[in-house]
Coordinates of N, CA and C in Angstrom, one line a residue:
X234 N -26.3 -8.4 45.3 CA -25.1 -8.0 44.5 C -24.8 -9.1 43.5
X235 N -24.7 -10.3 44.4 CA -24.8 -11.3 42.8 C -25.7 -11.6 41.4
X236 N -27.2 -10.7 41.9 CA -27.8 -10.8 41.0 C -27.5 -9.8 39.8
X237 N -27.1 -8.7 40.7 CA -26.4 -7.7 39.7 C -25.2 -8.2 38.8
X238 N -24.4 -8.6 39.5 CA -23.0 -9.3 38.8 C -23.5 -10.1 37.6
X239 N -24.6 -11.2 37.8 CA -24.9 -12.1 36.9 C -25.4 -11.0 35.8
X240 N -26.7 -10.4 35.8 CA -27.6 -9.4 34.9 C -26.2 -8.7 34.2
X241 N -25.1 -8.3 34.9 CA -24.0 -7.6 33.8 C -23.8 -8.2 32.8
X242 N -22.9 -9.7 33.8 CA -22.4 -10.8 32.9 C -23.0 -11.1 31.6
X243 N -24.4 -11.3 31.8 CA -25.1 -11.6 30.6 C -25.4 -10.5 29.3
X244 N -25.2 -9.1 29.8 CA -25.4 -8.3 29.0 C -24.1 -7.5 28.4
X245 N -22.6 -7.7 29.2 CA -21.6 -8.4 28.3 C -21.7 -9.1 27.4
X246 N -22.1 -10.3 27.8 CA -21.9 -11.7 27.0 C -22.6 -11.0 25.5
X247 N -24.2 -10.6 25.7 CA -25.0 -10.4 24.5 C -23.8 -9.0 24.0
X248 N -23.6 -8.3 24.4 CA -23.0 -6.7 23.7 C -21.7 -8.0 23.0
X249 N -20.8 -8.8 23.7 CA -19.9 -9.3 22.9 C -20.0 -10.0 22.1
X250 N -21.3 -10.9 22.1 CA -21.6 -11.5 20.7 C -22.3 -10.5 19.4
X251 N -22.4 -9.5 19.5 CA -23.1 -8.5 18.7 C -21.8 -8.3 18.0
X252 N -20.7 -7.4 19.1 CA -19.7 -6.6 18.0 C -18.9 -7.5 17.3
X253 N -18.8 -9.3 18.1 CA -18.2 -10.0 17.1 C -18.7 -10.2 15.6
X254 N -20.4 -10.3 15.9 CA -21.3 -10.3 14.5 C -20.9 -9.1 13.6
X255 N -20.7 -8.1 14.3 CA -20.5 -7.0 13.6 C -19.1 -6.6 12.8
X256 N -18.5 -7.2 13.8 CA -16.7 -7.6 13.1 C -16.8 -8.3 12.0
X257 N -17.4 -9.1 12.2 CA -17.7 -10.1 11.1 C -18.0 -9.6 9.5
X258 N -19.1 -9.2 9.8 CA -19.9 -8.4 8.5 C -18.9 -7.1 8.3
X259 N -18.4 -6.3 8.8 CA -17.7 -5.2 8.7 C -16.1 -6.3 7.9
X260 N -15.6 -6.8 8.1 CA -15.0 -7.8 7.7 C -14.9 -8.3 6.3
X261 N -15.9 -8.7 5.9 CA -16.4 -9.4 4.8 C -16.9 -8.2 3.7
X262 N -17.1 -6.8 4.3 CA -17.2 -6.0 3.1 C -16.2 -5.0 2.8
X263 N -15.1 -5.3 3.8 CA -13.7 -5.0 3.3 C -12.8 -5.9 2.7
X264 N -13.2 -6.9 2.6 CA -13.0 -7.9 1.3 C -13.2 -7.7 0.3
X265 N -15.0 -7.3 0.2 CA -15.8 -7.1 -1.3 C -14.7 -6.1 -1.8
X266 N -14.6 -4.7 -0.7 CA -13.8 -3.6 -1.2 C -12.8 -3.6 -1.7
X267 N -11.9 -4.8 -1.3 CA -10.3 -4.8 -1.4 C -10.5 -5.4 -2.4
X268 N -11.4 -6.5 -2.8 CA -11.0 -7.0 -4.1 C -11.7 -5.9 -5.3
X269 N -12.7 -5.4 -5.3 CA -13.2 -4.6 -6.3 C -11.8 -2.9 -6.7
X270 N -11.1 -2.9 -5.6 CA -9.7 -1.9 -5.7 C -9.1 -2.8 -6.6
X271 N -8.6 -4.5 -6.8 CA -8.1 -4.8 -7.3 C -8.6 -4.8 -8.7
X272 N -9.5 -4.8 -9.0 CA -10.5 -4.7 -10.3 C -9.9 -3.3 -11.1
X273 N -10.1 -2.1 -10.4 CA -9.7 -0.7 -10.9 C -8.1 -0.9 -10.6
X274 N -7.4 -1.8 -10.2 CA -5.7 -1.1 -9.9 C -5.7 -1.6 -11.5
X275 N -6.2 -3.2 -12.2 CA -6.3 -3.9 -13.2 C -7.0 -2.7 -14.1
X276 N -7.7 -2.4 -14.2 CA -8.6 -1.4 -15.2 C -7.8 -0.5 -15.4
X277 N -6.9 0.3 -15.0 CA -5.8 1.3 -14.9 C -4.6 0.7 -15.8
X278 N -4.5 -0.2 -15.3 CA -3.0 -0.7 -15.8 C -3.2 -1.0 -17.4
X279 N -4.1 -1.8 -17.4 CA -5.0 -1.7 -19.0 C -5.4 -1.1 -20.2
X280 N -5.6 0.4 -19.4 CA -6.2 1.8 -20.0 C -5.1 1.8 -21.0
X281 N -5.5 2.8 -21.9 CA -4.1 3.3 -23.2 C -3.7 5.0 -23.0
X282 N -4.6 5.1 -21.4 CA -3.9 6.6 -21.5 C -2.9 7.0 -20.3
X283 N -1.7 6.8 -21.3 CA -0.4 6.4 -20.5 C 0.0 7.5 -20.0
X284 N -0.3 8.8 -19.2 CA 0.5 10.2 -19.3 C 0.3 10.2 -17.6
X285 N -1.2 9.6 -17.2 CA -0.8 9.7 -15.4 C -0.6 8.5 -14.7
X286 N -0.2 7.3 -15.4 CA -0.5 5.9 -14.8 C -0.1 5.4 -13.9
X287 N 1.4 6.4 -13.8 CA 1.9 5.9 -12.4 C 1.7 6.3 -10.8
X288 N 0.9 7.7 -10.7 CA 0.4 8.0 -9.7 C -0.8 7.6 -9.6
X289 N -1.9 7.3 -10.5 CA -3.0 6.6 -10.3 C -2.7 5.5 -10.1
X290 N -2.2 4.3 -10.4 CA -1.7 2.9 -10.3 C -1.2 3.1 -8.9
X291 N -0.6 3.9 -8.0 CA 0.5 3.9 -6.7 C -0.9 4.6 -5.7
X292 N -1.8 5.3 -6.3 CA -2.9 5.7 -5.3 C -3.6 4.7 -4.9
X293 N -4.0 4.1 -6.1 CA -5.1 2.5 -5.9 C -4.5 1.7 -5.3
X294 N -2.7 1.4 -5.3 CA -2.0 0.4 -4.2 C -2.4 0.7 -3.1
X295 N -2.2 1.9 -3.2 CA -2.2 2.7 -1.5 C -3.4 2.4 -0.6
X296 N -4.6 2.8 -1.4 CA -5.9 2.3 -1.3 C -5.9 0.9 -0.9
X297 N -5.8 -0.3 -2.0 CA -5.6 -1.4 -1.3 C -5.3 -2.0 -0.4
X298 N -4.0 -1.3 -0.4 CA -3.5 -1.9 1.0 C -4.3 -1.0 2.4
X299 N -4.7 0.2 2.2 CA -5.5 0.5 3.6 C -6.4 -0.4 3.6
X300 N -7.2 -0.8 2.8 CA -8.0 -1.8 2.7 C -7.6 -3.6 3.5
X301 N -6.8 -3.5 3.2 CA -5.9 -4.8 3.6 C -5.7 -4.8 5.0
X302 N -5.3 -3.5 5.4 CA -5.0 -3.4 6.8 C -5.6 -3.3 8.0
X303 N -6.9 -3.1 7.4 CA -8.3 -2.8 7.7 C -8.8 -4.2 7.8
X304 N -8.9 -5.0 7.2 CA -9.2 -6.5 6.9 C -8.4 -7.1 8.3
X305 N -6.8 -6.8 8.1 CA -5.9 -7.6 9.1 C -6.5 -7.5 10.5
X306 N -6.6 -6.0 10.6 CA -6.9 -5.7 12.1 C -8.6 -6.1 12.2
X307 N -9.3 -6.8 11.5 CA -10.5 -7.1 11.8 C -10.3 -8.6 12.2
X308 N -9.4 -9.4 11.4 CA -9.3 -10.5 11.5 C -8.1 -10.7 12.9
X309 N -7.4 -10.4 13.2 CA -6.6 -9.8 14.6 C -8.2 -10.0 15.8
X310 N -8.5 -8.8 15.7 CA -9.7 -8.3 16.3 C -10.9 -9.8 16.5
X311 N -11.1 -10.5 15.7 CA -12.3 -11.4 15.1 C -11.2 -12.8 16.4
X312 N -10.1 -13.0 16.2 CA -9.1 -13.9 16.9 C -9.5 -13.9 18.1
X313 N -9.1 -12.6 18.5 CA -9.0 -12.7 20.4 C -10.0 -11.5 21.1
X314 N -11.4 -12.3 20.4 CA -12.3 -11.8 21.0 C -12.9 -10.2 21.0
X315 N -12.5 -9.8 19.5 CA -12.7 -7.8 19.9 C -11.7 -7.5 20.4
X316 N -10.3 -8.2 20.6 CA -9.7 -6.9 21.2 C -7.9 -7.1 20.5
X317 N -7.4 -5.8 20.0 CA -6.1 -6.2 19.3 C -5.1 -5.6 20.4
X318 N -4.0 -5.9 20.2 CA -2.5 -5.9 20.8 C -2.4 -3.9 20.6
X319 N -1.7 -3.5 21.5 CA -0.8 -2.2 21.7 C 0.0 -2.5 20.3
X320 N 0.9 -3.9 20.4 CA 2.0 -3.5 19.4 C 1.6 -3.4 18.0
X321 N 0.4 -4.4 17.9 CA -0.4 -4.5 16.7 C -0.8 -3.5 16.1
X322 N -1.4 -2.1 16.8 CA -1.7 -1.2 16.3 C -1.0 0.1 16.0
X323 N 0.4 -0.2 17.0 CA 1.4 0.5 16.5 C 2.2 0.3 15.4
X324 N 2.2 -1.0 14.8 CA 2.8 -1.2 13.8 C 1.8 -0.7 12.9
X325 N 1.0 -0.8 12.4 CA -0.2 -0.4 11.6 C 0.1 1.0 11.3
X326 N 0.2 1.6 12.4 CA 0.4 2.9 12.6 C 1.4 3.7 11.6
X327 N 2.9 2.9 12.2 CA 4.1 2.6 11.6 C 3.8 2.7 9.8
X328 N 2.9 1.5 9.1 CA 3.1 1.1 8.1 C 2.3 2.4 7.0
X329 N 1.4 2.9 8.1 CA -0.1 3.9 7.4 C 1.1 4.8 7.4
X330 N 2.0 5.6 8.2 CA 2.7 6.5 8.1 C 3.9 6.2 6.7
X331 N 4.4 5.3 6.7 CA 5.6 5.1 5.0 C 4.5 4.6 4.8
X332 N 3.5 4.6 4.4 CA 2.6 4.6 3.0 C 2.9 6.0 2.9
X333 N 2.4 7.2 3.9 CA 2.1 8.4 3.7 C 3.5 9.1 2.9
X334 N 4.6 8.7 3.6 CA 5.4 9.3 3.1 C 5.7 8.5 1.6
X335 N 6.1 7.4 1.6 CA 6.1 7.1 0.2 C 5.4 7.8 -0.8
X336 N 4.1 8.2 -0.8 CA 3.3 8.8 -1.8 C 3.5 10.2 -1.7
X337 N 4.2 10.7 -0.6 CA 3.9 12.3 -0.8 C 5.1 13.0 -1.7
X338 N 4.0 14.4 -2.2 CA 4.8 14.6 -3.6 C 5.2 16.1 -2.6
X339 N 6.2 16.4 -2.9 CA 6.9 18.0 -2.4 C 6.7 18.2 -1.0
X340 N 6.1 19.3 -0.5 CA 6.2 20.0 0.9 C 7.3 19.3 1.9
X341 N 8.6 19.5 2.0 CA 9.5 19.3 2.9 C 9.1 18.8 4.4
X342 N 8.8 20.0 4.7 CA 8.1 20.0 6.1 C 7.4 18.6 6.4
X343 N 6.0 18.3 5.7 CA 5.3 17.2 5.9 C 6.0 15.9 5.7
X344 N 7.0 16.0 4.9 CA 7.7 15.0 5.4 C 8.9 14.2 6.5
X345 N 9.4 15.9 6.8 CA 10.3 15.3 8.0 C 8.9 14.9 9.2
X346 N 8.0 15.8 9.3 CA 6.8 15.4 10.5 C 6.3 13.6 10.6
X347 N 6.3 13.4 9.1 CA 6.4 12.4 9.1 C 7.1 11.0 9.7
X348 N 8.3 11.6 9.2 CA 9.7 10.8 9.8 C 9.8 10.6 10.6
X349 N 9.5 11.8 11.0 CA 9.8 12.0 13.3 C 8.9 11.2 13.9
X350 N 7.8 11.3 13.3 CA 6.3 10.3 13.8 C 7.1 8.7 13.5
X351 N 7.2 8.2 12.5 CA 7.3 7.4 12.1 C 9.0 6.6 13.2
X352 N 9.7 7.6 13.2 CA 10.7 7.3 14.3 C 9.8 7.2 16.0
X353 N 9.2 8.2 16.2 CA 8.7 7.8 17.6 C 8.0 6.7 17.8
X354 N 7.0 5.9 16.5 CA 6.5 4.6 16.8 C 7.7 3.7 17.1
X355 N 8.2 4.0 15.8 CA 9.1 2.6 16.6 C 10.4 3.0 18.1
X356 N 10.5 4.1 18.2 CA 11.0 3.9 19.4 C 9.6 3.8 20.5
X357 N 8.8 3.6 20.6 CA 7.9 3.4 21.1 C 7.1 1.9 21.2
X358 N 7.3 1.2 19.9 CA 7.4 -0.3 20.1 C 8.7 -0.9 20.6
X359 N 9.7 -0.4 20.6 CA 11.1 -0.9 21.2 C 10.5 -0.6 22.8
X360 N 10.4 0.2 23.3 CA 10.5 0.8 24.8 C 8.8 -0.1 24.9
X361 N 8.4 -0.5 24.3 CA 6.7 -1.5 24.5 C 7.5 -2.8 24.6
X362 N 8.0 -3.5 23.5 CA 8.5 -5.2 24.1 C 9.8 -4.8 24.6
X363 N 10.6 -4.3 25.0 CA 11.5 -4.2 26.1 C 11.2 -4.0 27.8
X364 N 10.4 -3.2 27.6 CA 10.3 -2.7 29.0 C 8.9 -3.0 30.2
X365 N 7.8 -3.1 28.9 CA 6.3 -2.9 29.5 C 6.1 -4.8 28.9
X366 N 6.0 -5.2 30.3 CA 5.1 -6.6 29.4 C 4.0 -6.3 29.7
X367 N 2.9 -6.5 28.6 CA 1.4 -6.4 29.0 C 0.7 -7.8 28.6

């Protein structure tokens, strides 16, 4: 049985040095991405054809920052070994959702669905550091 235990151990060990490698690299080409979004949010802003610039300019933010957030929770993730926080991902959650609503143009509906989502995170991180220590 201890031989078994150990043979796991080790093949843990190798599986968690891989997805850290892999964090890593996955990492570093959400960087390349985030900064080349900044290149085109720049290229946009630049352009002379002023008639859609503000919803293409507010798409490319939008873009960047998924990109950003994507980066955060790699670097989160890359910290404490592969693994992020409940509240960490609910805020993320939180933030992807007022992105969504910020940009959305008409349909009523999709936005209160929104809201309500966006209310149940955070009553859901309130009732997470109030009540549940993990």
């Amino acid at each position: 049985m201890k031989k078994l235990n150990k043979t796991a151990s080790k093949y843990a060990n190798i599986l968690r040095f891989f997805t850290i490698i892999a964090l890593g690299i996955l990492g570093a080409l959400m960087l390349i991405l985030m900064f080349s979004q900044l290149f085109v949010i720049g290229r946009i802003m630049i352009s002379n054809n002023l008639i859609n610039i503000p919803t293409k300019v507010l798409d490319e933010i939008v873009t960047f920052f998924l990109f950003f957030e994507f980066s955060a929770m790699i670097v989160t993730a890359l910290k404490h070994m592969g693994h992020t926080s409940l509240n960490f991902l609910m805020s993320l959650g939180i933030t992807a959702l007022l992105r969504n609503l910020i940009t959305a143009h008409g349909e009523p509906m999709q936005i209160l669905i929104h809201a309500v989502a966006i209310l149940l995170l955070i009553i859901g991180v309130v009732i997470l550091n109030k009540h549940i220590k993990l």
